[in-house]
């Protein structure tokens, strides 16, 4: 019967708590069940990267590199997977090629086995260096394209990006649907097209934000998707992934049966149920995040909606929140329909907020100018020349790979750290400092 088993990547150690518990899970919350997770039969455990790096240093006084080494000590069989934002690494702007390469090397040396690499604009030029480095370091390189909907995003566009990623050496391709916008039948068609055209495994990553995710997985599985991302039930649904146990159960007795025993997952889930409760109390979190079908119209990831509402409240303008929701898609269209994922979602959101509070484009943050100038890469749709003139005037437009303009940074970063009193900093510490200078220095002050 079991001739096309679907593989599962477990996200509870990264995206599950990033989506539902503000990335506050600590390594001590993970250690008690790592051996059990390792034995469960997962394809990989997504446990590092994304927002975890920043969160470790900033909020929970933990060294992210130390976390990675600890995970590796306990996970003997199952590869550790990380999420990397291409030339942005895990920060919010582009870094020099030497930083990107060294970061990838250190990640692999410290225990990462699978690196999922994406770019917020799907500009493949921003992935070249990271993918090459990951390949050279011996990791499984997963090229990801960000799924979104707009008048400029058709199936052909996504296929084209996937082909370019395979040409760059991707060992597998991930459809990364961070806002839960991928509808079931669209997923079926997209996976079918990818499977017909591309010879490497296809993985689907989605979020429950719109309420469609489990249906989307079933249709994608029928179309031949190889791997799906799921989270154990306490950290599933809401704005996270579909529940692992439910997907495993749904496929039992079919040709796609996963080979994972749901009964083995129950005690692990029980552990995380108490972790979630404890995190909510310790960090004053609301972990009961509902689905929000409005995302299908506004394309704004769930966590961002609540941030924007809070911003408006702080300004005493909560009553104008509906205007903000209307303004968001307009700003996105002005900016050439970028997919809304870090950092483009934050940039688009704050621009929309400024427009509602102060008048349209009366105040323009530097990041908006950078998107318009091409500093983040190519936008999916060309930016209207009149709009560009309004935002950046006659400033030069960047048409080459943006990181070509960034001189090597590592030597200077090491020098700066020495001046701050850390002459013998490890390369890992230099990289932490490269990504989050103030936060890392504070962390070193408390821990070194």
Tab-separated table of N, CA and C in Angstrom, residues 147-226:
chain	number	residue	atom	x	y	z
A	147	UNK	N	5.372	32.177	-1.826
A	147	UNK	CA	4.099	32.181	-2.551
A	147	UNK	C	3.274	33.396	-2.130
A	148	UNK	N	2.700	34.067	-3.108
A	148	UNK	CA	1.797	35.169	-2.787
A	148	UNK	C	0.805	35.299	-3.928
A	149	UNK	N	-0.196	36.163	-3.756
A	149	UNK	CA	-1.132	36.387	-4.861
A	149	UNK	C	-1.140	37.862	-5.222
A	150	UNK	N	-1.157	38.137	-6.511
A	150	UNK	CA	-1.234	39.508	-7.007
A	150	UNK	C	-1.480	39.407	-8.498
A	151	UNK	N	-1.814	40.531	-9.144
A	151	UNK	CA	-1.983	40.470	-10.597
A	151	UNK	C	-0.696	40.041	-11.309
A	152	UNK	N	0.446	40.136	-10.608
A	152	UNK	CA	1.721	39.813	-11.251
A	152	UNK	C	2.233	38.415	-10.922
A	153	UNK	N	1.525	37.665	-10.108
A	153	UNK	CA	2.016	36.347	-9.714
A	153	UNK	C	1.152	35.268	-10.354
A	154	UNK	N	1.685	34.619	-11.380
A	154	UNK	CA	1.012	33.503	-12.034
A	154	UNK	C	1.840	32.248	-11.795
A	155	UNK	N	1.236	31.104	-12.077
A	155	UNK	CA	1.952	29.840	-11.898
A	155	UNK	C	3.301	29.852	-12.621
A	156	UNK	N	3.324	30.436	-13.836
A	156	UNK	CA	4.575	30.449	-14.626
A	156	UNK	C	5.699	31.156	-13.872
A	157	UNK	N	5.352	32.257	-13.162
A	157	UNK	CA	6.395	32.987	-12.425
A	157	UNK	C	7.054	32.088	-11.383
A	158	UNK	N	6.222	31.344	-10.655
A	158	UNK	CA	6.764	30.486	-9.599
A	158	UNK	C	7.594	29.353	-10.204
A	159	UNK	N	7.106	28.783	-11.323
A	159	UNK	CA	7.856	27.723	-11.997
A	159	UNK	C	9.227	28.225	-12.433
A	160	UNK	N	9.238	29.448	-12.953
A	160	UNK	CA	10.487	30.033	-13.427
A	160	UNK	C	11.491	30.160	-12.272
A	161	UNK	N	11.022	30.681	-11.121
A	161	UNK	CA	11.914	30.824	-9.964
A	161	UNK	C	12.417	29.444	-9.531
A	162	UNK	N	11.516	28.463	-9.494
A	162	UNK	CA	11.909	27.107	-9.072
A	162	UNK	C	12.995	26.550	-9.994
A	163	UNK	N	12.842	26.780	-11.304
A	163	UNK	CA	13.853	26.285	-12.256
A	163	UNK	C	15.197	26.965	-12.014
A	164	UNK	N	15.156	28.267	-11.758
A	164	UNK	CA	16.410	28.991	-11.497
A	164	UNK	C	17.080	28.462	-10.225
A	165	UNK	N	16.272	28.113	-9.232
A	165	UNK	CA	16.827	27.578	-7.985
A	165	UNK	C	17.490	26.225	-8.221
A	166	UNK	N	16.874	25.405	-9.061
A	166	UNK	CA	17.467	24.103	-9.372
A	166	UNK	C	18.781	24.303	-10.124
A	167	UNK	N	18.798	25.280	-11.039
A	167	UNK	CA	20.049	25.573	-11.759
A	167	UNK	C	21.150	26.007	-10.805
A	168	UNK	N	20.752	26.675	-9.712
A	168	UNK	CA	21.757	27.104	-8.725
A	168	UNK	C	22.185	25.953	-7.810
A	169	UNK	N	21.585	24.782	-8.015
A	169	UNK	CA	22.029	23.620	-7.238
A	169	UNK	C	21.102	23.192	-6.118
A	170	UNK	N	19.849	23.670	-6.104
A	170	UNK	CA	18.921	23.262	-5.037
A	170	UNK	C	18.714	21.746	-5.059
A	171	UNK	N	18.802	21.116	-3.878
A	171	UNK	CA	18.556	19.677	-3.758
A	171	UNK	C	17.066	19.384	-3.636
A	172	UNK	N	16.298	20.391	-3.234
A	172	UNK	CA	14.838	20.270	-3.181
A	172	UNK	C	14.273	21.679	-3.295
A	173	UNK	N	12.970	21.761	-3.558
A	173	UNK	CA	12.301	23.062	-3.719
A	173	UNK	C	11.179	23.160	-2.697
A	174	UNK	N	11.074	24.318	-2.060
A	174	UNK	CA	9.981	24.530	-1.108
A	174	UNK	C	9.057	25.639	-1.599
A	175	UNK	N	7.763	25.359	-1.562
A	175	UNK	CA	6.759	26.401	-1.764
A	175	UNK	C	6.517	26.993	-0.383
A	176	UNK	N	6.920	28.236	-0.189
A	176	UNK	CA	6.836	28.833	1.149
A	176	UNK	C	5.655	29.808	1.176
A	177	UNK	N	4.565	29.351	1.783
A	177	UNK	CA	3.325	30.130	1.805
A	177	UNK	C	3.120	30.697	3.205
A	178	UNK	N	3.803	31.819	3.490
A	178	UNK	CA	3.882	32.308	4.873
A	178	UNK	C	2.580	32.920	5.374
A	179	UNK	N	1.644	33.248	4.449
A	179	UNK	CA	0.402	33.888	4.911
A	179	UNK	C	-0.815	32.984	4.788
A	180	UNK	N	-0.607	31.745	4.376
A	180	UNK	CA	-1.749	30.837	4.227
A	180	UNK	C	-2.658	31.240	3.080
A	181	UNK	N	-2.063	31.699	1.974
A	181	UNK	CA	-2.854	32.177	0.832
A	181	UNK	C	-3.083	31.099	-0.226
A	182	UNK	N	-2.349	29.990	-0.125
A	182	UNK	CA	-2.415	28.975	-1.175
A	182	UNK	C	-3.682	28.140	-1.005
A	183	UNK	N	-4.576	28.244	-1.967
A	183	UNK	CA	-5.852	27.530	-1.891
A	183	UNK	C	-5.663	26.083	-2.358
A	184	UNK	N	-6.531	25.166	-1.901
A	184	UNK	CA	-6.327	23.742	-2.171
A	184	UNK	C	-6.162	23.389	-3.656
A	185	UNK	N	-7.070	23.846	-4.502
A	185	UNK	CA	-6.995	23.441	-5.906
A	185	UNK	C	-5.849	24.141	-6.632
A	186	UNK	N	-5.528	25.349	-6.195
A	186	UNK	CA	-4.354	26.038	-6.756
A	186	UNK	C	-3.095	25.259	-6.392
A	187	UNK	N	-3.052	24.763	-5.146
A	187	UNK	CA	-1.895	23.971	-4.694
A	187	UNK	C	-1.755	22.722	-5.561
A	188	UNK	N	-2.888	22.086	-5.853
A	188	UNK	CA	-2.869	20.876	-6.679
A	188	UNK	C	-2.217	21.188	-8.034
A	189	UNK	N	-2.680	22.259	-8.669
A	189	UNK	CA	-2.161	22.622	-9.998
A	189	UNK	C	-0.686	23.007	-9.932
A	190	UNK	N	-0.321	23.766	-8.903
A	190	UNK	CA	1.067	24.238	-8.777
A	190	UNK	C	2.011	23.049	-8.563
A	191	UNK	N	1.635	22.137	-7.672
A	191	UNK	CA	2.491	20.978	-7.400
A	191	UNK	C	2.590	20.093	-8.644
A	192	UNK	N	1.456	19.875	-9.311
A	192	UNK	CA	1.456	19.081	-10.551
A	192	UNK	C	2.449	19.673	-11.554
A	193	UNK	N	2.377	20.993	-11.739
A	193	UNK	CA	3.255	21.664	-12.706
A	193	UNK	C	4.721	21.533	-12.296
A	194	UNK	N	4.992	21.717	-11.007
A	194	UNK	CA	6.373	21.598	-10.525
A	194	UNK	C	6.890	20.174	-10.721
A	195	UNK	N	6.061	19.183	-10.376
A	195	UNK	CA	6.493	17.777	-10.483
A	195	UNK	C	6.753	17.396	-11.943
A	196	UNK	N	6.003	18.009	-12.866
A	196	UNK	CA	6.182	17.679	-14.277
A	196	UNK	C	7.481	18.260	-14.818
A	197	UNK	N	7.942	19.336	-14.203
A	197	UNK	CA	9.025	20.123	-14.788
A	197	UNK	C	10.347	19.998	-14.060
A	198	UNK	N	10.277	19.549	-12.798
A	198	UNK	CA	11.450	19.655	-11.930
A	198	UNK	C	11.749	18.297	-11.321
A	199	UNK	N	13.026	17.922	-11.328
A	199	UNK	CA	13.384	16.555	-10.948
A	199	UNK	C	13.731	16.385	-9.468
A	200	UNK	N	13.676	17.460	-8.669
A	200	UNK	CA	14.043	17.316	-7.252
A	200	UNK	C	12.772	17.273	-6.393
A	201	UNK	N	12.855	16.786	-5.148
A	201	UNK	CA	11.666	16.728	-4.285
A	201	UNK	C	11.042	18.113	-4.049
A	202	UNK	N	9.722	18.131	-3.898
A	202	UNK	CA	8.976	19.373	-3.657
A	202	UNK	C	8.390	19.317	-2.245
A	203	UNK	N	8.607	20.388	-1.489
A	203	UNK	CA	8.087	20.481	-0.122
A	203	UNK	C	7.102	21.640	-0.062
A	204	UNK	N	6.071	21.487	0.753
A	204	UNK	CA	5.093	22.574	0.914
A	204	UNK	C	5.066	23.033	2.364
A	205	UNK	N	5.200	24.349	2.529
A	205	UNK	CA	5.157	24.965	3.854
A	205	UNK	C	4.032	25.987	3.816
A	206	UNK	N	3.052	25.838	4.701
A	206	UNK	CA	1.995	26.844	4.749
A	206	UNK	C	1.639	27.150	6.194
A	207	UNK	N	0.774	28.131	6.373
A	207	UNK	CA	0.299	28.514	7.711
A	207	UNK	C	-1.222	28.425	7.718
A	208	UNK	N	-1.782	28.201	8.913
A	208	UNK	CA	-3.221	27.976	9.036
A	208	UNK	C	-4.038	29.270	9.006
A	209	UNK	N	-3.327	30.390	8.840
A	209	UNK	CA	-3.920	31.719	9.029
A	209	UNK	C	-5.308	31.882	8.406
A	210	UNK	N	-5.502	31.360	7.185
A	210	UNK	CA	-6.785	31.554	6.506
A	210	UNK	C	-7.745	30.393	6.744
A	211	UNK	N	-7.265	29.337	7.430
A	211	UNK	CA	-8.117	28.182	7.698
A	211	UNK	C	-8.087	27.113	6.615
A	212	UNK	N	-7.265	27.300	5.576
A	212	UNK	CA	-7.282	26.352	4.449
A	212	UNK	C	-6.167	25.309	4.486
A	213	UNK	N	-5.232	25.439	5.422
A	213	UNK	CA	-3.960	24.721	5.289
A	213	UNK	C	-4.080	23.194	5.165
A	214	UNK	N	-4.911	22.558	5.985
A	214	UNK	CA	-4.997	21.094	5.919
A	214	UNK	C	-5.570	20.637	4.583
A	215	UNK	N	-6.571	21.367	4.087
A	215	UNK	CA	-7.151	21.037	2.782
A	215	UNK	C	-6.101	21.217	1.687
A	216	UNK	N	-5.322	22.280	1.833
A	216	UNK	CA	-4.265	22.554	0.852
A	216	UNK	C	-3.244	21.419	0.848
A	217	UNK	N	-2.883	20.930	2.047
A	217	UNK	CA	-1.933	19.808	2.119
A	217	UNK	C	-2.498	18.568	1.429
A	218	UNK	N	-3.768	18.256	1.686
A	218	UNK	CA	-4.335	17.041	1.085
A	218	UNK	C	-4.317	17.120	-0.444
A	219	UNK	N	-4.690	18.265	-0.982
A	219	UNK	CA	-4.682	18.404	-2.447
A	219	UNK	C	-3.243	18.343	-2.984
A	220	UNK	N	-2.312	18.964	-2.271
A	220	UNK	CA	-0.904	18.939	-2.714
A	220	UNK	C	-0.365	17.509	-2.677
A	221	UNK	N	-0.779	16.748	-1.643
A	221	UNK	CA	-0.337	15.356	-1.521
A	221	UNK	C	-0.903	14.528	-2.679
A	222	UNK	N	-2.170	14.756	-3.018
A	222	UNK	CA	-2.758	14.059	-4.169
A	222	UNK	C	-2.003	14.393	-5.458
A	223	UNK	N	-1.458	15.601	-5.523
A	223	UNK	CA	-0.736	16.026	-6.735
A	223	UNK	C	0.704	15.538	-6.741
A	224	UNK	N	1.149	14.929	-5.615
A	224	UNK	CA	2.480	14.336	-5.608
A	224	UNK	C	3.533	15.084	-4.818
A	225	UNK	N	3.113	16.015	-3.955
A	225	UNK	CA	4.120	16.715	-3.143
A	225	UNK	C	4.867	15.689	-2.284
A	226	UNK	N	6.156	15.895	-2.079
A	226	UNK	CA	6.972	14.891	-1.389
A	226	UNK	C	7.012	15.082	0.124
